[in-house]
Short mmCIF file of C-alpha atoms in Angstrom, two decimals:
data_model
loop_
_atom_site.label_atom_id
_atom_site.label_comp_id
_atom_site.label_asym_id
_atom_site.label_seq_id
_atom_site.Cartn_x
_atom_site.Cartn_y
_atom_site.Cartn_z
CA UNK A 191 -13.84 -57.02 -105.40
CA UNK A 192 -13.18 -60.71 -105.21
CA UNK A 193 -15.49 -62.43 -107.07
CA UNK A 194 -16.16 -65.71 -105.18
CA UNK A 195 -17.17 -66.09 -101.96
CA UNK A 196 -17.98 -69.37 -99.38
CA UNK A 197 -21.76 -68.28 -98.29
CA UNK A 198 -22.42 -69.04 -94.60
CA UNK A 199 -26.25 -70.48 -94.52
CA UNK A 200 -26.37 -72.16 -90.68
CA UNK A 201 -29.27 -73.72 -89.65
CA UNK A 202 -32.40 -71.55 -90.27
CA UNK A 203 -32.34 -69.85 -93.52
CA UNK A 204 -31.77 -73.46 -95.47
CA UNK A 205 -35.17 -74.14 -94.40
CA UNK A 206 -36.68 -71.36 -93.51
CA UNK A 207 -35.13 -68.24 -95.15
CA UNK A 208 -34.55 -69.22 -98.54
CA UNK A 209 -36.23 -66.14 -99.85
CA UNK A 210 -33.46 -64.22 -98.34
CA UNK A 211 -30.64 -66.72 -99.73
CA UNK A 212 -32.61 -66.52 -103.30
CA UNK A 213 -32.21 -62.53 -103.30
CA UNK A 214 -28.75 -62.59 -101.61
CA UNK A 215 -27.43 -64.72 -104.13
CA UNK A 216 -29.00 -62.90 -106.93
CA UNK A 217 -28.05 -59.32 -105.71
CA UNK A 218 -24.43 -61.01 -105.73
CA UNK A 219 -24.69 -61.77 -109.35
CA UNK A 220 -25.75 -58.47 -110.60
CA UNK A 221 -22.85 -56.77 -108.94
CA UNK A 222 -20.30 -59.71 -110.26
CA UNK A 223 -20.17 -61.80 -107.12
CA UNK A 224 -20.80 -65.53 -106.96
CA UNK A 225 -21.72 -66.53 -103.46
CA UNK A 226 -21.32 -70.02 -103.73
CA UNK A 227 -22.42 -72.60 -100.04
CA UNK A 228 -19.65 -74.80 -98.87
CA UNK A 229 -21.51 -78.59 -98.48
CA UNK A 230 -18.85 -78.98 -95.75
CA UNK A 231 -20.40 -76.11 -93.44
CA UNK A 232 -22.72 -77.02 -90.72
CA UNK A 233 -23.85 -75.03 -87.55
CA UNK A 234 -21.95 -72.29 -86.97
CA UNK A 235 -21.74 -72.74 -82.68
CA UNK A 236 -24.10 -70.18 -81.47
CA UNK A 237 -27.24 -71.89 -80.27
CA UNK A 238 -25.48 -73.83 -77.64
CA UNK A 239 -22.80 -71.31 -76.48
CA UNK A 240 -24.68 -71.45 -73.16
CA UNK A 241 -24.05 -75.07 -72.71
CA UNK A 242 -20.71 -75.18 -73.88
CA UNK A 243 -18.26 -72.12 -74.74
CA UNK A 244 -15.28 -74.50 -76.28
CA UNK A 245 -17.91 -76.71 -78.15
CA UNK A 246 -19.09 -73.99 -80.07
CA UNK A 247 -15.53 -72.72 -80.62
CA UNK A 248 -14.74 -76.04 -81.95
CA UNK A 249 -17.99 -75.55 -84.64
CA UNK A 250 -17.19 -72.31 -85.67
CA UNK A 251 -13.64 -73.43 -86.04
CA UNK A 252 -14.38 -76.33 -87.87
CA UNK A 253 -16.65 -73.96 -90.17
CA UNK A 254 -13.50 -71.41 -90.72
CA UNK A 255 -11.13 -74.69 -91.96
CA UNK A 256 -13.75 -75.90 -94.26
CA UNK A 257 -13.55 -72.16 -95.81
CA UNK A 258 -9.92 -71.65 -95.42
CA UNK A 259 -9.25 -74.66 -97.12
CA UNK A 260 -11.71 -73.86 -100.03
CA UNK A 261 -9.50 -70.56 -100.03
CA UNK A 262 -12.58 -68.38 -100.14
CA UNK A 263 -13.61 -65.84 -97.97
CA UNK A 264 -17.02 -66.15 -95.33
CA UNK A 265 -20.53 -64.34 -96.00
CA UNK A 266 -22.69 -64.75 -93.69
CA UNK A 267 -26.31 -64.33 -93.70
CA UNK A 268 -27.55 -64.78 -89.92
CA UNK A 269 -26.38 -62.23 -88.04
CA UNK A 270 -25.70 -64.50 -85.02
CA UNK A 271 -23.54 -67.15 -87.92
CA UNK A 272 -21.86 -63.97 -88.41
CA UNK A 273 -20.85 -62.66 -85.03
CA UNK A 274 -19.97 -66.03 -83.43
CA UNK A 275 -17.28 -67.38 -87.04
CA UNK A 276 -15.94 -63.35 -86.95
CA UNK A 277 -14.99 -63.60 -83.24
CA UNK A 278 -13.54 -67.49 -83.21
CA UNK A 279 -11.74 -65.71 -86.58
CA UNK A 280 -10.56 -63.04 -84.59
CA UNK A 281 -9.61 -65.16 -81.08
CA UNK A 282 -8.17 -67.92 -83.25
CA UNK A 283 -5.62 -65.71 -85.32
CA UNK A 284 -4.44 -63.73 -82.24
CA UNK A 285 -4.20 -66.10 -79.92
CA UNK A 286 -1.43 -69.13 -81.21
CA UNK A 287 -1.73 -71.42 -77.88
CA UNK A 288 -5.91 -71.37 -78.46
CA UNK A 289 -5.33 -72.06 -82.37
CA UNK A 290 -3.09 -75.01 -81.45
CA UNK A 291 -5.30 -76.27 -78.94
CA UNK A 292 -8.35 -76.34 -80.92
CA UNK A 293 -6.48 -77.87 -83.74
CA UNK A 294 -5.92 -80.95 -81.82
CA UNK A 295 -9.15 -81.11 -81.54
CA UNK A 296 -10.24 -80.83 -85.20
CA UNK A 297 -7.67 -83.07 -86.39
CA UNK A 298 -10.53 -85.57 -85.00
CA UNK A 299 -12.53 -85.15 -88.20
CA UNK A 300 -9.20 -84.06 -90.45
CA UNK A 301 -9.53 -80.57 -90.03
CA UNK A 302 -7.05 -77.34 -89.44
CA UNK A 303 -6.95 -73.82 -88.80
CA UNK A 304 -3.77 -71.83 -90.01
CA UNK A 305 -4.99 -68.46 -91.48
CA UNK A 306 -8.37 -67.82 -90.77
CA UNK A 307 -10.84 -66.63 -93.26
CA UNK A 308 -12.11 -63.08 -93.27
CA UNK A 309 -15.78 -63.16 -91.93
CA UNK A 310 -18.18 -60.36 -92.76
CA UNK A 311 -21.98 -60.60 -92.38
CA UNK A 312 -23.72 -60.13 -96.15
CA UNK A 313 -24.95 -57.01 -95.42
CA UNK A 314 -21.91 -56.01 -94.17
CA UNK A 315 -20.10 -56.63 -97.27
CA UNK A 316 -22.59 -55.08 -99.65
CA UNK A 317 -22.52 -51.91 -98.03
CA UNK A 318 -18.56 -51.96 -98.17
CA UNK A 319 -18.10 -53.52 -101.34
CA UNK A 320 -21.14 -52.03 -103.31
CA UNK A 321 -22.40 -49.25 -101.25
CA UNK A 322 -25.38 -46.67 -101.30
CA UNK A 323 -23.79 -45.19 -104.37
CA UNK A 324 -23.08 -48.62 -106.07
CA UNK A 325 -26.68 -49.37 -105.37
CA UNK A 326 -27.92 -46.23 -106.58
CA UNK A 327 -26.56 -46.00 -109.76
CA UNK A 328 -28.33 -49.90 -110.90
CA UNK A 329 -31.45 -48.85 -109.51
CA UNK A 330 -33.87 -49.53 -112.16
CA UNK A 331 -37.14 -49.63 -110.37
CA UNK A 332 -36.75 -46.15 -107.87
CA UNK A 333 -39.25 -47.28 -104.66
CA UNK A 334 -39.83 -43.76 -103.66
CA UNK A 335 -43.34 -44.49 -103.04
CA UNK A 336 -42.50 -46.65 -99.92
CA UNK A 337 -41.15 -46.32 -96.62
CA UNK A 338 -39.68 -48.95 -94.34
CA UNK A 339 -38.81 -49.43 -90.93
CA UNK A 340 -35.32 -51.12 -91.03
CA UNK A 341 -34.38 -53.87 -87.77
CA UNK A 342 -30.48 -54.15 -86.87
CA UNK A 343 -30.47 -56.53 -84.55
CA UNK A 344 -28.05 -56.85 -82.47
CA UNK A 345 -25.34 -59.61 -83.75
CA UNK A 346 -24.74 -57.92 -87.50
CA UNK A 347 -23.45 -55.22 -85.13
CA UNK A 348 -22.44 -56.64 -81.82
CA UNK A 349 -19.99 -57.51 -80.34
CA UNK A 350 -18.60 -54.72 -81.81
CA UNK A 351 -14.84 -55.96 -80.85
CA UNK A 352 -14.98 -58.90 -83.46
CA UNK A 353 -16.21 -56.75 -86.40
CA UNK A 354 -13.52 -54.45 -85.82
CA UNK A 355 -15.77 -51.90 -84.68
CA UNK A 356 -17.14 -51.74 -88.35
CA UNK A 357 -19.89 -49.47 -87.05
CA UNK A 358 -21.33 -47.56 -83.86
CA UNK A 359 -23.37 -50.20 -82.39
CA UNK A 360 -25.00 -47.18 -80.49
CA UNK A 361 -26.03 -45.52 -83.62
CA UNK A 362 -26.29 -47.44 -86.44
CA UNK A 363 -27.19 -46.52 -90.43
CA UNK A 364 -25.66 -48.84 -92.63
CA UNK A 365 -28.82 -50.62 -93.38
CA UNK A 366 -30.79 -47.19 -93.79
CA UNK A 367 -28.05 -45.77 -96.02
CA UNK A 368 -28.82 -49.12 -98.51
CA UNK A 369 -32.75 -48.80 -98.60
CA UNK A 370 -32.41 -45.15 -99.00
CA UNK A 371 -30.38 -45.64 -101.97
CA UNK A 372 -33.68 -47.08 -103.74
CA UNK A 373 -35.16 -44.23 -103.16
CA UNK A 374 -37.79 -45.37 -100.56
CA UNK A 375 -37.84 -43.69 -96.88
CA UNK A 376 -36.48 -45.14 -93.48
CA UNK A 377 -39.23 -44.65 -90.96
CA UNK A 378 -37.57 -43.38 -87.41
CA UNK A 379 -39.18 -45.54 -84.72
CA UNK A 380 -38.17 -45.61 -80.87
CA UNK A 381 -36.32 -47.96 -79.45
CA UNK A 382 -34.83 -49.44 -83.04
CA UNK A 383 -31.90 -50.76 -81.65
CA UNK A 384 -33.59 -53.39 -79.77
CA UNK A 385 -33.23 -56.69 -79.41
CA UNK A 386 -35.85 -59.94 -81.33
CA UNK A 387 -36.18 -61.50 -78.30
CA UNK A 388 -35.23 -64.45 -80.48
CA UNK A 389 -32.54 -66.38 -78.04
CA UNK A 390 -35.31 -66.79 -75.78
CA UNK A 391 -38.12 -68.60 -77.93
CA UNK A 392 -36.71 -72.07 -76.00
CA UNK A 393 -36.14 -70.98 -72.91
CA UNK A 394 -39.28 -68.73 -72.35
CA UNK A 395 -41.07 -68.42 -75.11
CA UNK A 396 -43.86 -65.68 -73.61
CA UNK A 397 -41.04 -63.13 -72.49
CA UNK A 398 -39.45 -64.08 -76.36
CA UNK A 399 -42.51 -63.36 -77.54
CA UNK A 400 -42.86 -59.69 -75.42
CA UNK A 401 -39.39 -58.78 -76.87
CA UNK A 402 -40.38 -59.62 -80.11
CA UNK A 403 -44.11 -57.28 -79.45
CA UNK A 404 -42.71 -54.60 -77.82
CA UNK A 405 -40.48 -53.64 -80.66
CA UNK A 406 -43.27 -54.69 -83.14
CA UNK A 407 -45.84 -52.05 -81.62
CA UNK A 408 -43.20 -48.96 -82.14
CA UNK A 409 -42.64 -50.46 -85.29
CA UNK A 410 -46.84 -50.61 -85.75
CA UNK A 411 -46.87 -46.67 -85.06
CA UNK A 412 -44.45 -45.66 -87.04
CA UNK A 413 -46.62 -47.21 -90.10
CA UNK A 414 -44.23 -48.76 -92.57
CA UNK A 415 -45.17 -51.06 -95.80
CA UNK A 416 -42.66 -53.33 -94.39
CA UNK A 417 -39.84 -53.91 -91.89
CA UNK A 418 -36.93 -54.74 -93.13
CA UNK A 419 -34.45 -56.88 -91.49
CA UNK A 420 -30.96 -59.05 -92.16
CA UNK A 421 -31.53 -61.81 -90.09
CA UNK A 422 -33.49 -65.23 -90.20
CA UNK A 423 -33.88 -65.33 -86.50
CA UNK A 424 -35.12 -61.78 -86.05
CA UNK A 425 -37.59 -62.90 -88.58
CA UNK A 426 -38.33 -66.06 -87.03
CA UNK A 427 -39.66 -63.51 -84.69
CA UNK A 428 -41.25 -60.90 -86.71
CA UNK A 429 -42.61 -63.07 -89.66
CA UNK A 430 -42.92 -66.61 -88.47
CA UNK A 431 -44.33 -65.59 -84.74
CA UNK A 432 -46.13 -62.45 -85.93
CA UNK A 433 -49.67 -63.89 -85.03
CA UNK A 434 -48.96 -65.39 -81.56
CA UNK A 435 -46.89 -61.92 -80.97
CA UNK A 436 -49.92 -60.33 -81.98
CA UNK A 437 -52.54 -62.57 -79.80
CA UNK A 438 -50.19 -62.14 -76.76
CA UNK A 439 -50.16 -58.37 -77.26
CA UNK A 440 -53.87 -58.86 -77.86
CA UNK A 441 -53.49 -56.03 -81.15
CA UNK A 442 -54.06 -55.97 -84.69
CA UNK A 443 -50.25 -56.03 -86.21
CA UNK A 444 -50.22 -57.33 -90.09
CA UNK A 445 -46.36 -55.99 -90.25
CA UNK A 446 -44.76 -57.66 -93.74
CA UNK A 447 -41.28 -58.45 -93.35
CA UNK A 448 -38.96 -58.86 -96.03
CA UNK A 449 -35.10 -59.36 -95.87
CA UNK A 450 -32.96 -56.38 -97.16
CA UNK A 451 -31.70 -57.93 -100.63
CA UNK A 452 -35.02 -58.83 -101.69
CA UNK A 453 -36.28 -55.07 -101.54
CA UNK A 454 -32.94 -54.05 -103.17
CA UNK A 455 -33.33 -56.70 -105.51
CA UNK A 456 -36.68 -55.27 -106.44
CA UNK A 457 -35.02 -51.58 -107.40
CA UNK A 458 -32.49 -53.06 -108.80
CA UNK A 459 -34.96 -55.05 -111.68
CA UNK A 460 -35.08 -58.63 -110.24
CA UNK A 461 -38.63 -59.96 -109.99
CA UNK A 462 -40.93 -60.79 -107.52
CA UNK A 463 -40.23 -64.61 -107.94
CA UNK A 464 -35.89 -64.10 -108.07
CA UNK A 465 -36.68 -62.23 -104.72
CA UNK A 466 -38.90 -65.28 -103.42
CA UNK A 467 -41.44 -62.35 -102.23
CA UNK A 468 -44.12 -64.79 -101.82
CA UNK A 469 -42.11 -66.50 -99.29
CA UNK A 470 -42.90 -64.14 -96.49
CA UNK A 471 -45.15 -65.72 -93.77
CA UNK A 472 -47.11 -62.36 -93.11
CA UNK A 473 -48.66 -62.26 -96.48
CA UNK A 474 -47.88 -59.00 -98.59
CA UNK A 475 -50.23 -58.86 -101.15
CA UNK A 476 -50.54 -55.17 -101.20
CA UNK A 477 -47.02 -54.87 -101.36
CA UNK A 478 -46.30 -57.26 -104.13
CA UNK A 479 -49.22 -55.10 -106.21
CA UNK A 480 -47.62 -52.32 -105.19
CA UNK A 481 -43.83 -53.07 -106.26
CA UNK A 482 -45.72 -54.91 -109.46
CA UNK A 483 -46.91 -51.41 -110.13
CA UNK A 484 -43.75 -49.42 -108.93
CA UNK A 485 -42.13 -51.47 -112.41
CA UNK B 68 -32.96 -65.96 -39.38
CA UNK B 69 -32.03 -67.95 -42.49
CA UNK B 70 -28.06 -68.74 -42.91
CA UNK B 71 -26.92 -68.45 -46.46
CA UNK B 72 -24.67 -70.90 -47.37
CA UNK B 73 -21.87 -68.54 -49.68
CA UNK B 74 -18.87 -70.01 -51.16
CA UNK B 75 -15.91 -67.15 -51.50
CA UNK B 76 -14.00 -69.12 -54.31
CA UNK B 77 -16.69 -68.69 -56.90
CA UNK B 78 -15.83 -64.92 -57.90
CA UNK B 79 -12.25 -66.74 -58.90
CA UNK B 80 -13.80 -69.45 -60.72
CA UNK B 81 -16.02 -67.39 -62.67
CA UNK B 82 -12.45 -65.60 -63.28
CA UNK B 83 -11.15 -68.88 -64.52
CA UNK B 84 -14.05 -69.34 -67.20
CA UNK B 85 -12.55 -67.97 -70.72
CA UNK B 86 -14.85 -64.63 -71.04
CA UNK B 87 -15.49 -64.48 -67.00
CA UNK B 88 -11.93 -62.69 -66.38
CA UNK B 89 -13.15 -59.33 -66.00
CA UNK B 90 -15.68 -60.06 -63.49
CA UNK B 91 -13.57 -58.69 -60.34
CA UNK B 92 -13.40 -54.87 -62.59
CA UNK B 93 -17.05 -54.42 -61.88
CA UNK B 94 -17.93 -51.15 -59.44
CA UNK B 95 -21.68 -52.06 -59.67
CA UNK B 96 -22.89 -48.70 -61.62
CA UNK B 97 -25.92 -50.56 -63.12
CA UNK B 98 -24.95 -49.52 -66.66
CA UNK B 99 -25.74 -53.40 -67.51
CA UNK B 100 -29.19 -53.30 -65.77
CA UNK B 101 -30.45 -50.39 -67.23
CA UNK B 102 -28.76 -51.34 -71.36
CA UNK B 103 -31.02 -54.57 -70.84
CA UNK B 104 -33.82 -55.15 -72.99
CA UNK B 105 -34.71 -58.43 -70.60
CA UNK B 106 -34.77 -57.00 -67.40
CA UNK B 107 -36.77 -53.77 -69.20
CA UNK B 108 -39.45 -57.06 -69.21
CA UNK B 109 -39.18 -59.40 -66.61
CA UNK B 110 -37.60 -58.60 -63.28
CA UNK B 111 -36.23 -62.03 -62.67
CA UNK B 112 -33.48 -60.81 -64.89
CA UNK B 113 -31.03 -58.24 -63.42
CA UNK B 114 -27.40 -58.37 -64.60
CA UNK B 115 -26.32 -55.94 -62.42
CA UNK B 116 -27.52 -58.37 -59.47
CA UNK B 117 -26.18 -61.08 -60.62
CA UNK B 118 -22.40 -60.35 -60.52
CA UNK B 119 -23.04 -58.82 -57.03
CA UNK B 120 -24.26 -62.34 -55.97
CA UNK B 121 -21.21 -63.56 -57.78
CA UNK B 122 -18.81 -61.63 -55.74
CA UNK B 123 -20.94 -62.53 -52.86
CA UNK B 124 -20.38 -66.00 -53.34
CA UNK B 125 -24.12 -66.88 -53.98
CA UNK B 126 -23.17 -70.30 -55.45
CA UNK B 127 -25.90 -71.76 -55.16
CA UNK B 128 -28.77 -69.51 -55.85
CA UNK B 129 -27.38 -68.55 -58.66
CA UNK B 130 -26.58 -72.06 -60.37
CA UNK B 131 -29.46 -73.52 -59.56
CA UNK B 132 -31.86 -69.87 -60.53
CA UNK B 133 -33.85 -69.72 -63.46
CA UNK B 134 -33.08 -66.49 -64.20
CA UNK B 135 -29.28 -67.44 -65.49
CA UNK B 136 -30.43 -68.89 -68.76
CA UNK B 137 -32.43 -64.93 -69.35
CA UNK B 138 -29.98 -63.76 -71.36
CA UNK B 139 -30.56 -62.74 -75.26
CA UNK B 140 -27.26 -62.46 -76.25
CA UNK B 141 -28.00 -58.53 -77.29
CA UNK B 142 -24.54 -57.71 -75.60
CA UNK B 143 -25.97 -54.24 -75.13
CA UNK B 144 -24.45 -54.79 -71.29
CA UNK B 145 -21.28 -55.38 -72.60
CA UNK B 146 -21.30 -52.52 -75.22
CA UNK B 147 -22.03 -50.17 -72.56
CA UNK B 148 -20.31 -51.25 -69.80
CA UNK B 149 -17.95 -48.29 -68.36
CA UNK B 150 -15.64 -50.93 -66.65
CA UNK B 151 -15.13 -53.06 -69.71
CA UNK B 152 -16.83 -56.04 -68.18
CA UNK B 153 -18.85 -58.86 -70.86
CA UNK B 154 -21.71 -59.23 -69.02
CA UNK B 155 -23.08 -61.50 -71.91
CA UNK B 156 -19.49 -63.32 -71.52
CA UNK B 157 -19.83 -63.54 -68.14
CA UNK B 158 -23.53 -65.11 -67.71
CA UNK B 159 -22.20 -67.69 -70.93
CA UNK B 160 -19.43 -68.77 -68.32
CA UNK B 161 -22.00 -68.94 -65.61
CA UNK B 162 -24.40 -71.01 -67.72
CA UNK B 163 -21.14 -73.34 -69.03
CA UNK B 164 -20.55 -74.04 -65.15
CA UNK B 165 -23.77 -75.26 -64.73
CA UNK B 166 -23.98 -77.03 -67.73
CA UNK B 167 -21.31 -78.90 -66.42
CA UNK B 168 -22.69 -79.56 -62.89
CA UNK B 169 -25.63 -81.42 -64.20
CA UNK B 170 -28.04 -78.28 -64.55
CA UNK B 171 -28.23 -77.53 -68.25
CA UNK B 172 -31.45 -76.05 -69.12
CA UNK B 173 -33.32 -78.83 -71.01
CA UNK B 174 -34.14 -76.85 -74.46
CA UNK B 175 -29.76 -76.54 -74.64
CA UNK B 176 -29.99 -80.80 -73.88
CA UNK B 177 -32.59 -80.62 -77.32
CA UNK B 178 -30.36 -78.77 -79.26
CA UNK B 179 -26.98 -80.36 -78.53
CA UNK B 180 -28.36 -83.76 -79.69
CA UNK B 181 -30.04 -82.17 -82.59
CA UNK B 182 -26.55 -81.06 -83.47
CA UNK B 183 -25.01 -83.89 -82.87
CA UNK B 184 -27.80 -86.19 -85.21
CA UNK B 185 -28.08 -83.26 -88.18
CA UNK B 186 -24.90 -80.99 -88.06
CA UNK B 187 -27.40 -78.09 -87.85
CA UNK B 188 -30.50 -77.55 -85.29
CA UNK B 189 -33.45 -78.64 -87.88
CA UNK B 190 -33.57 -82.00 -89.97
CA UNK B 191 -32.95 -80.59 -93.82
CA UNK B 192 -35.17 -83.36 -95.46
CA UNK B 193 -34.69 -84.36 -98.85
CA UNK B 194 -37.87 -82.69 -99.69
CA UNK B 195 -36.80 -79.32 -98.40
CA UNK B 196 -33.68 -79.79 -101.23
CA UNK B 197 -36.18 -80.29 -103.93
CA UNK B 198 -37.78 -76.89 -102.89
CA UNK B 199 -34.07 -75.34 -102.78
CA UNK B 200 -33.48 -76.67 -106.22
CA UNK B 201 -36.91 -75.66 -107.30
CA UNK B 202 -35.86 -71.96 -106.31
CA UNK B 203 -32.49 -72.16 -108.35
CA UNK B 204 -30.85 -72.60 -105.00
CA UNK B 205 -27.76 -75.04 -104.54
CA UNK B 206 -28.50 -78.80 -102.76
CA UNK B 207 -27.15 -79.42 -99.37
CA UNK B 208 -25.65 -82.79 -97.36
CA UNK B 209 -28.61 -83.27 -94.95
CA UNK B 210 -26.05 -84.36 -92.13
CA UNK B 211 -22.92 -83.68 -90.33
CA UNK B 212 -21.13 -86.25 -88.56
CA UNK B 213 -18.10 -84.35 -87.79
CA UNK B 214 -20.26 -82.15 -85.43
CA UNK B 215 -21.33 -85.28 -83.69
CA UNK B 216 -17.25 -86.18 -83.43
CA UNK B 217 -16.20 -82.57 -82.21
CA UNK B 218 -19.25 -82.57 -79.95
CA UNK B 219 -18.82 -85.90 -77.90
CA UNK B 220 -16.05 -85.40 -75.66
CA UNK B 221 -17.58 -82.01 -74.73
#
């Protein structure tokens, strides 16, 4: 395993994720990674791929020279961060005439793509580099009392094309495979593989919001202590929005959501505090007695 | 009788958009339609209709819709498309030709010139780097001007 890596923030979880950078960075250390931010990186191109398809090229670009240059390898921790740098990664280093092109544009601000970086999504990473197994075997504080309902998303898988088709899109279990390795259960739940609805929140937010509900009502019956997500979008949706989702749906939903490293940070012996538990929007007060107790 | 004003060309420059190519491979199964978590929702939004009004030349109608800026980006479409076509590609290039005809949808106008003034789409506030280093977690530049640079001439 390499043992540094440039850690992709983007634009939400500096401000409003930092619970999930806190227990990313952490879960890094304990398996000998240092996942360090590059101050050079700034958006990543996604939110305005609708206005401008070469604009965001040029950002993601721009994003992959900082890291190439740094010689250090991209984690991302936004699934959308990830998905747009990995396929600008992958249309950059096949395609010479597009590389060239966009590198007379980034010369503007003394930039250049040769090599691009390999991009992989955190999660990603953990469960190639580390995986269930490597998790299992540090697992200090076993969460078998607890059972979670886990939220892909749809960019740490798709498109599938520029993450080399890492994993079935159509049937995923990477993310499942991790939290069962702490012991706890994966709650099945219908339609799982749905979308946040989080793309939308600008543009319209009270069909964002009913994206965001109807996936939060399965999730609701299947009764989990918490969903459990890798994105800071999804839980824009989930966490942030969880009230007006819930007044629009006119139901009762009290759903905590907490980002995949901090409940594997948890089994694995970090506090509540190095997991930034208290962070969560939807307060968890039953859970944080409950994991108190689980120790 | 209404006449609908159709423009034949605009199936080709769809095609012309990087990510539109594949728009001509589409036999219309509905794959796309029925893989979309928007249109499950909100009937405004029907991939499968809008690259038949593509092909059909529907300029118009569908540059000036509301229903082109729909999209989630789930690329469930795309995923499941037998014929190989990026619906979530395709819509992008749709949405880039109207960007560029004056019709951008106002919250993309927001977020460009937040881009352009931060480097990312929220103000990071000194403040909000005293609670990072509060946490343990690394400081951060609070702008980006080469954004602004890359972003101008676009």
């Amino acid at each position: 395993m390499e043992n540094k890596y440039a850690l992709f923030l983007g634009c939400t979880i500096p401000l409003r994720g930092r619970q999930y950078e806190k227990s990313a960075v952490e879960i890094g250390r304990l398996f000998g990674a240092e996942l360090e931010p590059q101050q050079d990186f700034a958006c990543c191109g996604f939110p305005i791929k609708s206005a401008t398809r070469e604009g965001t090229l040029l950002l993601a670009a721009r994003n992959l020279a900082v890291a190439e240059e740094a010689g250090l390898e991209v984690l991302a921790l936004c699934s959308s961060c990830a998905s747009v740098l990995a396929e600008a990664a992958e249309e950059l280093a096949e395609d010479d005439d597009l590389r060239k092109k966009v590198n007379e544009k980034l010369a503007k601000v003394k930039r250049k793509i040769e090599k691009p970086p390999r991009v992989r999504h955190f999660a990603r990473w953990l469960y190639e580099e580390v995986g269930p197994e490597g998790i299992a075997e540090k697992v200090v504080a076993p969460l078998g009392d607890f059972r979670f309902a886990v939220h892909y998303g749809c960019h740490y898988l798709k498109p599938s094309w520029a993450f080399h088709d890492a994993e079935d899109p159509e049937a995923p279990h990477s993310l499942g495979d991790l939290l069962r390795a702490t012991g706890a259960d994966v709650v099945d739940y219908a339609e799982y593989k749905k979308c946040c609805g989080g793309a939308l929140l600008g543009i319209d937010a009270e069909l964002s919001l009913a994206l965001a509900g109807e996936k939060l009502t399965r999730v609701k019956a299947a009764a989990p202590d918490a969903v459990v997500l890798v994105c800071p979008f999804c839980a824009v949706m989930y966490d942030d929005n969880q009230k007006k989702v819930a007044a629009q749906l006119e139901a009762e939903l009290d759903l905590p959501v907490l980002f995949l490293p901090q409940v594997l940070g948890l089994a694995l012996g970090l506090s509540a505090k190095d997991v930034g538990l208290k962070l969560a929007k939807n307060k968890c007060e039953k859970l944080i007695a409950a994991f108190a107790e689980a120790k | 009788m209404t006449i609908i004003k159709t423009d034949p060309n605009f199936k080709h420059e769809v095609a012309a958009e990087p990510g539109g190519e594949a728009i001509k491979y589409c036999f219309a199964c509905g794959t796309c339609t029925a893989a979309c978590p928007v249109r499950a929702l909100d009937e405004r939004y029907n991939p499968r209709k809008i690259i038949r009004m593509i092909l059909l030349g529907l300029r118009d109608r569908v540059l000036e819709s509301d229903f082109i800026w729909l999209c989630s980006t789930c690329y469930s479409c795309e995923e499941r498309c037998p014929q190989g076509v990026p619906f979530a590609e395709i819509i992008t290039a749709v949405k880039n030709i109207a960007a560029r005809e004056g019709k951008l949808h106002p919250a993309y106008v927001t977020q460009l010139d937040l881009l352009k003034q931060f480097g990312r789409l929220y103000e990071l506030e000194e403040f909000d780097n005293k609670k990072r280093l509060k946490m343990g977690l690394a400081e951060l530049k609070t702008t980006c001007d080469e954004v602004a640079k890359l972003l101008d001439d676009e």
